Coordinates of C-alpha atoms in Angstrom, one line a residue:
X1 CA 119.1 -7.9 36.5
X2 CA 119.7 -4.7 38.6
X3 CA 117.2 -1.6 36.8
X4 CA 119.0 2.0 36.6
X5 CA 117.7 4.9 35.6
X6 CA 119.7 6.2 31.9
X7 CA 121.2 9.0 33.0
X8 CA 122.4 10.1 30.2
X9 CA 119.2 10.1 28.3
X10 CA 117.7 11.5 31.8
X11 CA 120.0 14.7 31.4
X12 CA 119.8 15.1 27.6
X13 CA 115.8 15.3 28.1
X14 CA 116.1 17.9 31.3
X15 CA 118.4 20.2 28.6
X16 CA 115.7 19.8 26.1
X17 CA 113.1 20.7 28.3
X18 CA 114.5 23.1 30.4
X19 CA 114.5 21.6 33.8
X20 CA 116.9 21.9 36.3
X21 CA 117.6 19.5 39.9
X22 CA 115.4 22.4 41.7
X23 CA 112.4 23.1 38.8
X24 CA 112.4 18.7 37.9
X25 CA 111.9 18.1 42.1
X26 CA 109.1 20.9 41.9
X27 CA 107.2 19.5 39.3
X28 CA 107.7 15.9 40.7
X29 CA 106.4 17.1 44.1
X30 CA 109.9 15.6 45.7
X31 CA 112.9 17.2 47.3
X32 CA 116.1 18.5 45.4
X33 CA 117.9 16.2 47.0
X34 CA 115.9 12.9 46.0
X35 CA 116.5 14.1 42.4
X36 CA 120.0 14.6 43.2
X37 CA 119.8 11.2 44.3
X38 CA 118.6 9.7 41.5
X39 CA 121.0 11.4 38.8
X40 CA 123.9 10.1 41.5
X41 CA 122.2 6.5 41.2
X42 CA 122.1 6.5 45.1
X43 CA 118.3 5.6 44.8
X44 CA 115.7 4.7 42.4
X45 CA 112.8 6.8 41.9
X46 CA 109.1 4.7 43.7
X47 CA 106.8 3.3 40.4
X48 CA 104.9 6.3 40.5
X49 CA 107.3 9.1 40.8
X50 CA 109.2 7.0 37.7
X51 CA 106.1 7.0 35.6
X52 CA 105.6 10.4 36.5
X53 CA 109.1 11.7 35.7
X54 CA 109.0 9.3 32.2
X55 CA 105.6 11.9 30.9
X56 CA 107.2 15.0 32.3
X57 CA 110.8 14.7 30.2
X58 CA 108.5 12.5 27.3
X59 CA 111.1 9.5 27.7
X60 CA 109.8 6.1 27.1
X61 CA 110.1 3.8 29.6
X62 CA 112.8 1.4 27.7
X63 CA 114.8 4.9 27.6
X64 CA 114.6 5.7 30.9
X65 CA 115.2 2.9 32.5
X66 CA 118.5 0.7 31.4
X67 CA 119.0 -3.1 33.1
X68 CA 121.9 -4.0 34.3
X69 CA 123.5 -7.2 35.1
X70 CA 124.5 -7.1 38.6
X71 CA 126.7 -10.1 37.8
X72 CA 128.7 -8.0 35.3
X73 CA 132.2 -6.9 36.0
X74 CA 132.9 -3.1 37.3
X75 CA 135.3 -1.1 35.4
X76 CA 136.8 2.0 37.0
X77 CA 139.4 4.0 35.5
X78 CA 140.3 7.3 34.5
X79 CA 142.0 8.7 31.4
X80 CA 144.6 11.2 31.4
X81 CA 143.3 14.9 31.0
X82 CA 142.2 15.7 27.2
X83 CA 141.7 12.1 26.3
X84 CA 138.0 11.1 25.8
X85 CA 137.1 8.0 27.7
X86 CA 134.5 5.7 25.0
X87 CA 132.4 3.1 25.7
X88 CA 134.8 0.6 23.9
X89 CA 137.4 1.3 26.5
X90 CA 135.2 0.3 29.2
X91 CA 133.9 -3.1 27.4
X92 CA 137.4 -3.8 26.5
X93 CA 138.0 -4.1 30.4
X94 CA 134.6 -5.6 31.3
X95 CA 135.6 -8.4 28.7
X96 CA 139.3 -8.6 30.2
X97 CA 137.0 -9.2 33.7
X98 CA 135.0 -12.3 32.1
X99 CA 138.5 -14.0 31.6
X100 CA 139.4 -13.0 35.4
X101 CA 136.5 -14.9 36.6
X102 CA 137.9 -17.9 35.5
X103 CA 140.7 -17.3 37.7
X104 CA 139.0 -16.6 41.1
X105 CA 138.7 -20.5 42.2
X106 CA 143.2 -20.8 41.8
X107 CA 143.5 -17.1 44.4
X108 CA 144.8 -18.3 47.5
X109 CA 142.9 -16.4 49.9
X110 CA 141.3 -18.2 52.6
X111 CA 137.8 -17.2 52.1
X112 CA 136.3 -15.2 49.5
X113 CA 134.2 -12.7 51.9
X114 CA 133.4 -9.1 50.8
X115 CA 136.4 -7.3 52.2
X116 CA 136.0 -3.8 54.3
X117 CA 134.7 -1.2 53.1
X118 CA 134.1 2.6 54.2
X119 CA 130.7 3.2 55.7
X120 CA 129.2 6.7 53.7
X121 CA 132.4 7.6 51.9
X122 CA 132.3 11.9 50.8
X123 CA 134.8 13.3 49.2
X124 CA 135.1 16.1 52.2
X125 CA 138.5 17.1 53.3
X126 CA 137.9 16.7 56.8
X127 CA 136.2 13.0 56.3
X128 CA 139.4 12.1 54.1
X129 CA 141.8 13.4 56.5
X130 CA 140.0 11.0 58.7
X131 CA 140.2 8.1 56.7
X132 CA 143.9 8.8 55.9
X133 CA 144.8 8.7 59.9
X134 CA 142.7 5.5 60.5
X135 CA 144.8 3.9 57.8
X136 CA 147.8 4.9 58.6
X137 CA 147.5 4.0 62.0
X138 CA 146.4 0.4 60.7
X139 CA 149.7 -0.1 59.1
X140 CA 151.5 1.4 62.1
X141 CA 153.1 4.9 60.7
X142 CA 152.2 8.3 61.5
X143 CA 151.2 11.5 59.7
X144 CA 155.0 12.5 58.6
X145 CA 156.0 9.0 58.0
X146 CA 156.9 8.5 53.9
X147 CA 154.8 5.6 52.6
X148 CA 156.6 3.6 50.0
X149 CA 155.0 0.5 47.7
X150 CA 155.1 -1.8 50.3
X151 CA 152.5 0.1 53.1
X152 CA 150.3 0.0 50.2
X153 CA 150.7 -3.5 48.9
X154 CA 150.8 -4.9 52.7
X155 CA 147.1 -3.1 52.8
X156 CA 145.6 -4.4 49.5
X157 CA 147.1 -8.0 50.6
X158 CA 144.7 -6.9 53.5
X159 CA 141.3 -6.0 51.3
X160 CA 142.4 -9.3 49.3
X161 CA 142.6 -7.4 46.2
X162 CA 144.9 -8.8 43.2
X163 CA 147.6 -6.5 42.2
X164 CA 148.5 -7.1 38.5
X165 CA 151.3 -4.6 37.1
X166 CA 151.8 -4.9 33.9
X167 CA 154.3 -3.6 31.3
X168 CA 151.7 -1.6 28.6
X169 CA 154.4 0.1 27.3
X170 CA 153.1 1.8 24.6
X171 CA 152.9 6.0 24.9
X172 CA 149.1 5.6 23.2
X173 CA 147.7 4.2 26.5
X174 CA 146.5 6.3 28.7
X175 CA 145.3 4.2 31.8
X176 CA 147.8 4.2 34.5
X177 CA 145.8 2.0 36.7
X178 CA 142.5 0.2 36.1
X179 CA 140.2 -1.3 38.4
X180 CA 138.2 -4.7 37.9
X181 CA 135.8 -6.0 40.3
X182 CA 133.4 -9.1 40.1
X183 CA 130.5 -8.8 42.2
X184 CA 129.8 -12.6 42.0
X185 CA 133.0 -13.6 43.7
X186 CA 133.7 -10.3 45.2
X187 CA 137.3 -9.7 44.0
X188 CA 139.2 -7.1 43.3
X189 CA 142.1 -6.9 40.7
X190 CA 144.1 -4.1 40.2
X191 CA 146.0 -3.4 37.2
X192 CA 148.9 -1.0 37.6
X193 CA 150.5 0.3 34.6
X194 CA 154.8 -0.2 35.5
X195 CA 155.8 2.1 32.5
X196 CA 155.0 5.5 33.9
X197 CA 156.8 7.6 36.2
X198 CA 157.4 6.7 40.0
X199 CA 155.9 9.9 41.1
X200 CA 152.5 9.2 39.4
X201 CA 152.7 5.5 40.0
X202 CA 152.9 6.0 43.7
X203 CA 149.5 8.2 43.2
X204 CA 148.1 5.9 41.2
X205 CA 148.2 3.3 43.7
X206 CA 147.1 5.3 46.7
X207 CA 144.1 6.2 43.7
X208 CA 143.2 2.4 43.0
X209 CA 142.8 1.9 47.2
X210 CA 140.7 4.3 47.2
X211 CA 138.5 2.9 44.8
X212 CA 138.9 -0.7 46.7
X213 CA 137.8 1.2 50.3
X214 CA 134.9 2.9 48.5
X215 CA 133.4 0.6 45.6
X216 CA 130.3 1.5 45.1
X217 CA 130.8 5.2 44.1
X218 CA 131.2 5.0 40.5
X219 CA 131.6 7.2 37.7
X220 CA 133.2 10.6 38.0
X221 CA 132.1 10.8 41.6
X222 CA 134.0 7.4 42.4
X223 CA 137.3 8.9 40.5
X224 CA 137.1 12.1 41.9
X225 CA 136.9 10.3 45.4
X226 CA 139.8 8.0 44.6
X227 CA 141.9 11.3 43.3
X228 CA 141.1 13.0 46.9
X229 CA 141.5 9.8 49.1
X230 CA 144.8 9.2 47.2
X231 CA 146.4 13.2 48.0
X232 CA 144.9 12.6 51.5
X233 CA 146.6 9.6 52.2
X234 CA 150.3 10.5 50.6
X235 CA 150.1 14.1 52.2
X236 CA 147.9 14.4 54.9
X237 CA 147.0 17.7 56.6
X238 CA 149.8 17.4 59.1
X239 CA 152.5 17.7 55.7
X240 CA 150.5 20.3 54.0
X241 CA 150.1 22.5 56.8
X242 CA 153.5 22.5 57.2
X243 CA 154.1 23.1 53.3
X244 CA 151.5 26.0 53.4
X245 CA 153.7 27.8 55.9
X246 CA 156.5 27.3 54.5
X247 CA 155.8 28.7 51.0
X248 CA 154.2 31.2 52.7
X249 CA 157.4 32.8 53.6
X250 CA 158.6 33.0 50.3
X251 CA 157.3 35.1 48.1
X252 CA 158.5 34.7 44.2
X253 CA 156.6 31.6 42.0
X254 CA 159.4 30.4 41.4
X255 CA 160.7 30.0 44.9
X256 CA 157.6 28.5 45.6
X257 CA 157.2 25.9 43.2
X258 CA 160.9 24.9 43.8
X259 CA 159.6 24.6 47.7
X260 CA 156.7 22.1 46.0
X261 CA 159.3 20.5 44.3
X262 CA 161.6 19.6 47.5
X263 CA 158.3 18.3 49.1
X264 CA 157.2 16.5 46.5
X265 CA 161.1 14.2 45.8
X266 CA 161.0 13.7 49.7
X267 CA 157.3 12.3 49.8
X268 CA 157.6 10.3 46.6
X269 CA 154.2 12.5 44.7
X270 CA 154.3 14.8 42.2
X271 CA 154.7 18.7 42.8
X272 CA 151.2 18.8 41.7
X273 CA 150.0 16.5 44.1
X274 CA 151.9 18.3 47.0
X275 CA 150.1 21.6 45.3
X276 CA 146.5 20.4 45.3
X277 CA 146.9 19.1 48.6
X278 CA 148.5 22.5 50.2
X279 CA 145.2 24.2 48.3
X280 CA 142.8 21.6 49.5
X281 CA 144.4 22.7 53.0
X282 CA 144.0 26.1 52.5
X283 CA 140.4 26.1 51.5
X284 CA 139.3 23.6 54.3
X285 CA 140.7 26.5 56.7
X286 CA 139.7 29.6 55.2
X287 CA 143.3 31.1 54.0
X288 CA 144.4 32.8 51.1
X289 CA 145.2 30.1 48.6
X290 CA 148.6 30.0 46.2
X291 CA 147.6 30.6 42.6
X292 CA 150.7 29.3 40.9
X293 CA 149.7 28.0 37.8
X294 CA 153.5 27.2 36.0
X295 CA 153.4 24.2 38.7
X296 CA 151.9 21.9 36.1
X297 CA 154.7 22.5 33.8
X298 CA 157.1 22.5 36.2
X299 CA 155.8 18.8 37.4
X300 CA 156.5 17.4 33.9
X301 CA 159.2 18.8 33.6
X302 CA 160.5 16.9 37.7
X303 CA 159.1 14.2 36.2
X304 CA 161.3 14.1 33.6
X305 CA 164.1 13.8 35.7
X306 CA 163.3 10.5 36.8
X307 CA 163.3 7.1 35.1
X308 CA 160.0 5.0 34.8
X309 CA 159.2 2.3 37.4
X310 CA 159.9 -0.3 35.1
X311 CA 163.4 0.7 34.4
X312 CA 164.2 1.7 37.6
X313 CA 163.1 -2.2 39.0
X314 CA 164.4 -4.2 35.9
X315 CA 167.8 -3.0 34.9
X316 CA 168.3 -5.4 31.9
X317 CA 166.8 -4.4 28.1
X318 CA 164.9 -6.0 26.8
X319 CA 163.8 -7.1 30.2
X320 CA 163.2 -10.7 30.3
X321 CA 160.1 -12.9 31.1
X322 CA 161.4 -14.2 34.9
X323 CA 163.0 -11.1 35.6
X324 CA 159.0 -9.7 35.2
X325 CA 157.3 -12.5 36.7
X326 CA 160.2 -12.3 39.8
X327 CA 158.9 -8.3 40.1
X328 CA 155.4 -9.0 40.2
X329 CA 155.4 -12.7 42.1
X330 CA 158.0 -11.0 45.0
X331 CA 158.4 -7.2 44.6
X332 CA 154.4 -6.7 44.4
X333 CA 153.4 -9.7 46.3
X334 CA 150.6 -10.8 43.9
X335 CA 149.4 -13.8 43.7
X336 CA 148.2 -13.2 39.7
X337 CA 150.7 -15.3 38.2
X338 CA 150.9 -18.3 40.6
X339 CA 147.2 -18.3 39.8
X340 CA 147.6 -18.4 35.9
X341 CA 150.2 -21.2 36.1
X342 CA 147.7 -23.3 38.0
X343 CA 144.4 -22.4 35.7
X344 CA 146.7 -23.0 32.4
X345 CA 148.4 -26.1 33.6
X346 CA 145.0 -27.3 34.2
X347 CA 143.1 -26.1 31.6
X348 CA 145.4 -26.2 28.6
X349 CA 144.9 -22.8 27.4
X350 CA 146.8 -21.2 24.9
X351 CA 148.9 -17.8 25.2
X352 CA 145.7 -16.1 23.7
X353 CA 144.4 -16.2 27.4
X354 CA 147.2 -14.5 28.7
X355 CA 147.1 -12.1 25.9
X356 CA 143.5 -10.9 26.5
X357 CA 143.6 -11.1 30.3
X358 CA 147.3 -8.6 30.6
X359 CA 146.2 -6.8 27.4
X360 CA 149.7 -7.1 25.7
X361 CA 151.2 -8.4 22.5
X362 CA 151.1 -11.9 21.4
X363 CA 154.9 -12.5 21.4
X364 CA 154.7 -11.4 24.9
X365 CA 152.0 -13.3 25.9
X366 CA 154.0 -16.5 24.2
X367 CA 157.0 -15.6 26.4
X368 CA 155.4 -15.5 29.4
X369 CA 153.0 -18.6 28.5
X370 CA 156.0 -20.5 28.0
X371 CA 157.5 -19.2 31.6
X372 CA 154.3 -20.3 33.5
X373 CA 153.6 -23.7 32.3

């Protein structure tokens, strides 16, 4: 059992009491950075500075200081904007992990080593900009090259990490992409949510490697990192150079956003995307930024002119078990349902294990229990 400070019972008490990073550090005798540290969960406050801090913010020890099972699955994923994430959401997914586990001696990999990782990972323009060349000279295209699906899934195949898209299909979801790891076994499944449009599918992706190349930021600061590695990688600073100068000769929003737009259909991202990445750009190098605040409308309303991924794979309704376990076995290269035909063949288990492990409905879950064994 791993101990972490409670961070959120931390903050709550430094509210109360009227402590900030810079007035806490003083009283504790330590730098502003070690208690940045701390509330980041880089570091663990020394016995003494932990007792100390536990009589300055009057927080028991058994509420400052949660256990953790460093055997327990790790859950990262982000909720659309407005949409509260709740601790169910997260269990729901650590529970969906448990089952993985099962799975993990059936994966075909040759060794189940701790795949590469990034050394220090910031979310820092220039460092990202550096990540995004390194990787795209790994898979052998340069910084104007267009990077479809299969860049991507040729690099996860690389990190060993499981791809599992699944059809969610239901407009009350909000996870486009969810990531699962097990420390024990030191995998990494991806879940990628096939009902949502290409645009953000192709982000979400480029989001869920980032995640995979940088796992132990977690939290906010590991989403956040995942958004920036993911605009990085689909429109480096090459592209939005070039996109900054060329809106800059325009001069109406409109003209501009339609500019964003162009970028955004030949690169395969959203407008906003292309936008945050032309401001990222902008900021990094001192200019004068673009304030055009319609793009967000304007994006859903691009997006609308596009079909999502699903449809545009499988052209049958309903779309039929093999037609989605064809997608997912070739199109995605995934190894996920090879695996569950092996562990339920073997096992025996029922179509509840297929239900709880892709999340979906029971008549689905029948379907494709009765495709795989």
């Amino acid at each position: 059992m791993e101990k972490l400070l409670n961070i959120s019972a931390l903050e709550a008490a430094m509210r109360d009491k009227g402590f900030n990073q810079s007035s806490l550090s003083e009283q504790l005798e330590v730098s502003r950075e070690a208690v940045s540290k701390w509330l980041k969960q880089v570091t663990f406050p020394r016995p003494d500075k932990l007792l100390k801090l536990g009589m300055i913010l009057e927080l028991p020890f058994n509420e400052l200081v949660t256990q953790v099972d460093d055997k327990a699955p790790v859950v990262a994923f982000r909720k659309k904007k407005g949409t509260k994430t709740k601790e169910e959401d997260f269990q729901k997914f650590v529970s969906m992990g448990r089952y993985l586990s099962e799975l993990v001696p059936y994966l075909p990999f040759d060794s189940l080593a701790k795949p590469p990782a990034l050394k220090n990972p910031v979310n820092e323009y220039g460092y990202l900009q550096q990540v995004s060349e390194k990787i795209r000279q790994e898979i052998n295209v340069t910084p104007s090259t267009i990077l479809d699906f299969n860049h991507l899934i040729r690099y996860f195949r690389k990190l060993q990490a499981v791809l599992i898209p699944v059809m969610w299909g239901q407009k009350d979801r909000h996870e486009n992409a969810t990531h699962v790891y097990l420390p024990e076994s030191m995998t990494t499944w991806i879940y990628l949510n096939l009902d949502v449009n290409i645009h953000d599918f192709m982000f979400w992706m480029a989001h869920e490697l980032g995640h995979a190349l940088a796992p132990e930021l977690r939290g906010d600061e590991g989403e956040d990192f995942a958004d920036a590695f993911a605009g990085a990688l689909l429109f480096p600073d090459q592209l939005a150079e070039q996109c900054y100068n060329e809106i800059g000769r325009v001069k109406s929003a409109g003209r501009r956003i339609n500019t964003l737009k162009c970028w955004a259909e030949k690169y395969t991202i959203s407008p906003t995307a292309v936008y945050l990445q032309v401001q990222a750009y902008a900021k990094y190098n001192q200019l004068p930024e673009f304030e055009l605040k319609s793009i967000y409308g304007a994006t859903t309303n691009f997006n609308k002119q596009f079909p999502d991924l699903i449809n545009a794979l499988i052209k049958e309704s309903p779309i039929q078990p093999e037609s989605y376990l064809r997608l997912v076995t070739d199109g995605f290269q995934s190894p996920i349902f090879d695996v569950v035909s092996s562990y339920l063949k073997e096992t025996d288990k029922s179509e509840s294990f297929i239900q709880t492990v892709l999340d979906i409905g029971l008549v689905d879950a029948k379907a494709l229990h009765h495709e795989l064994t």
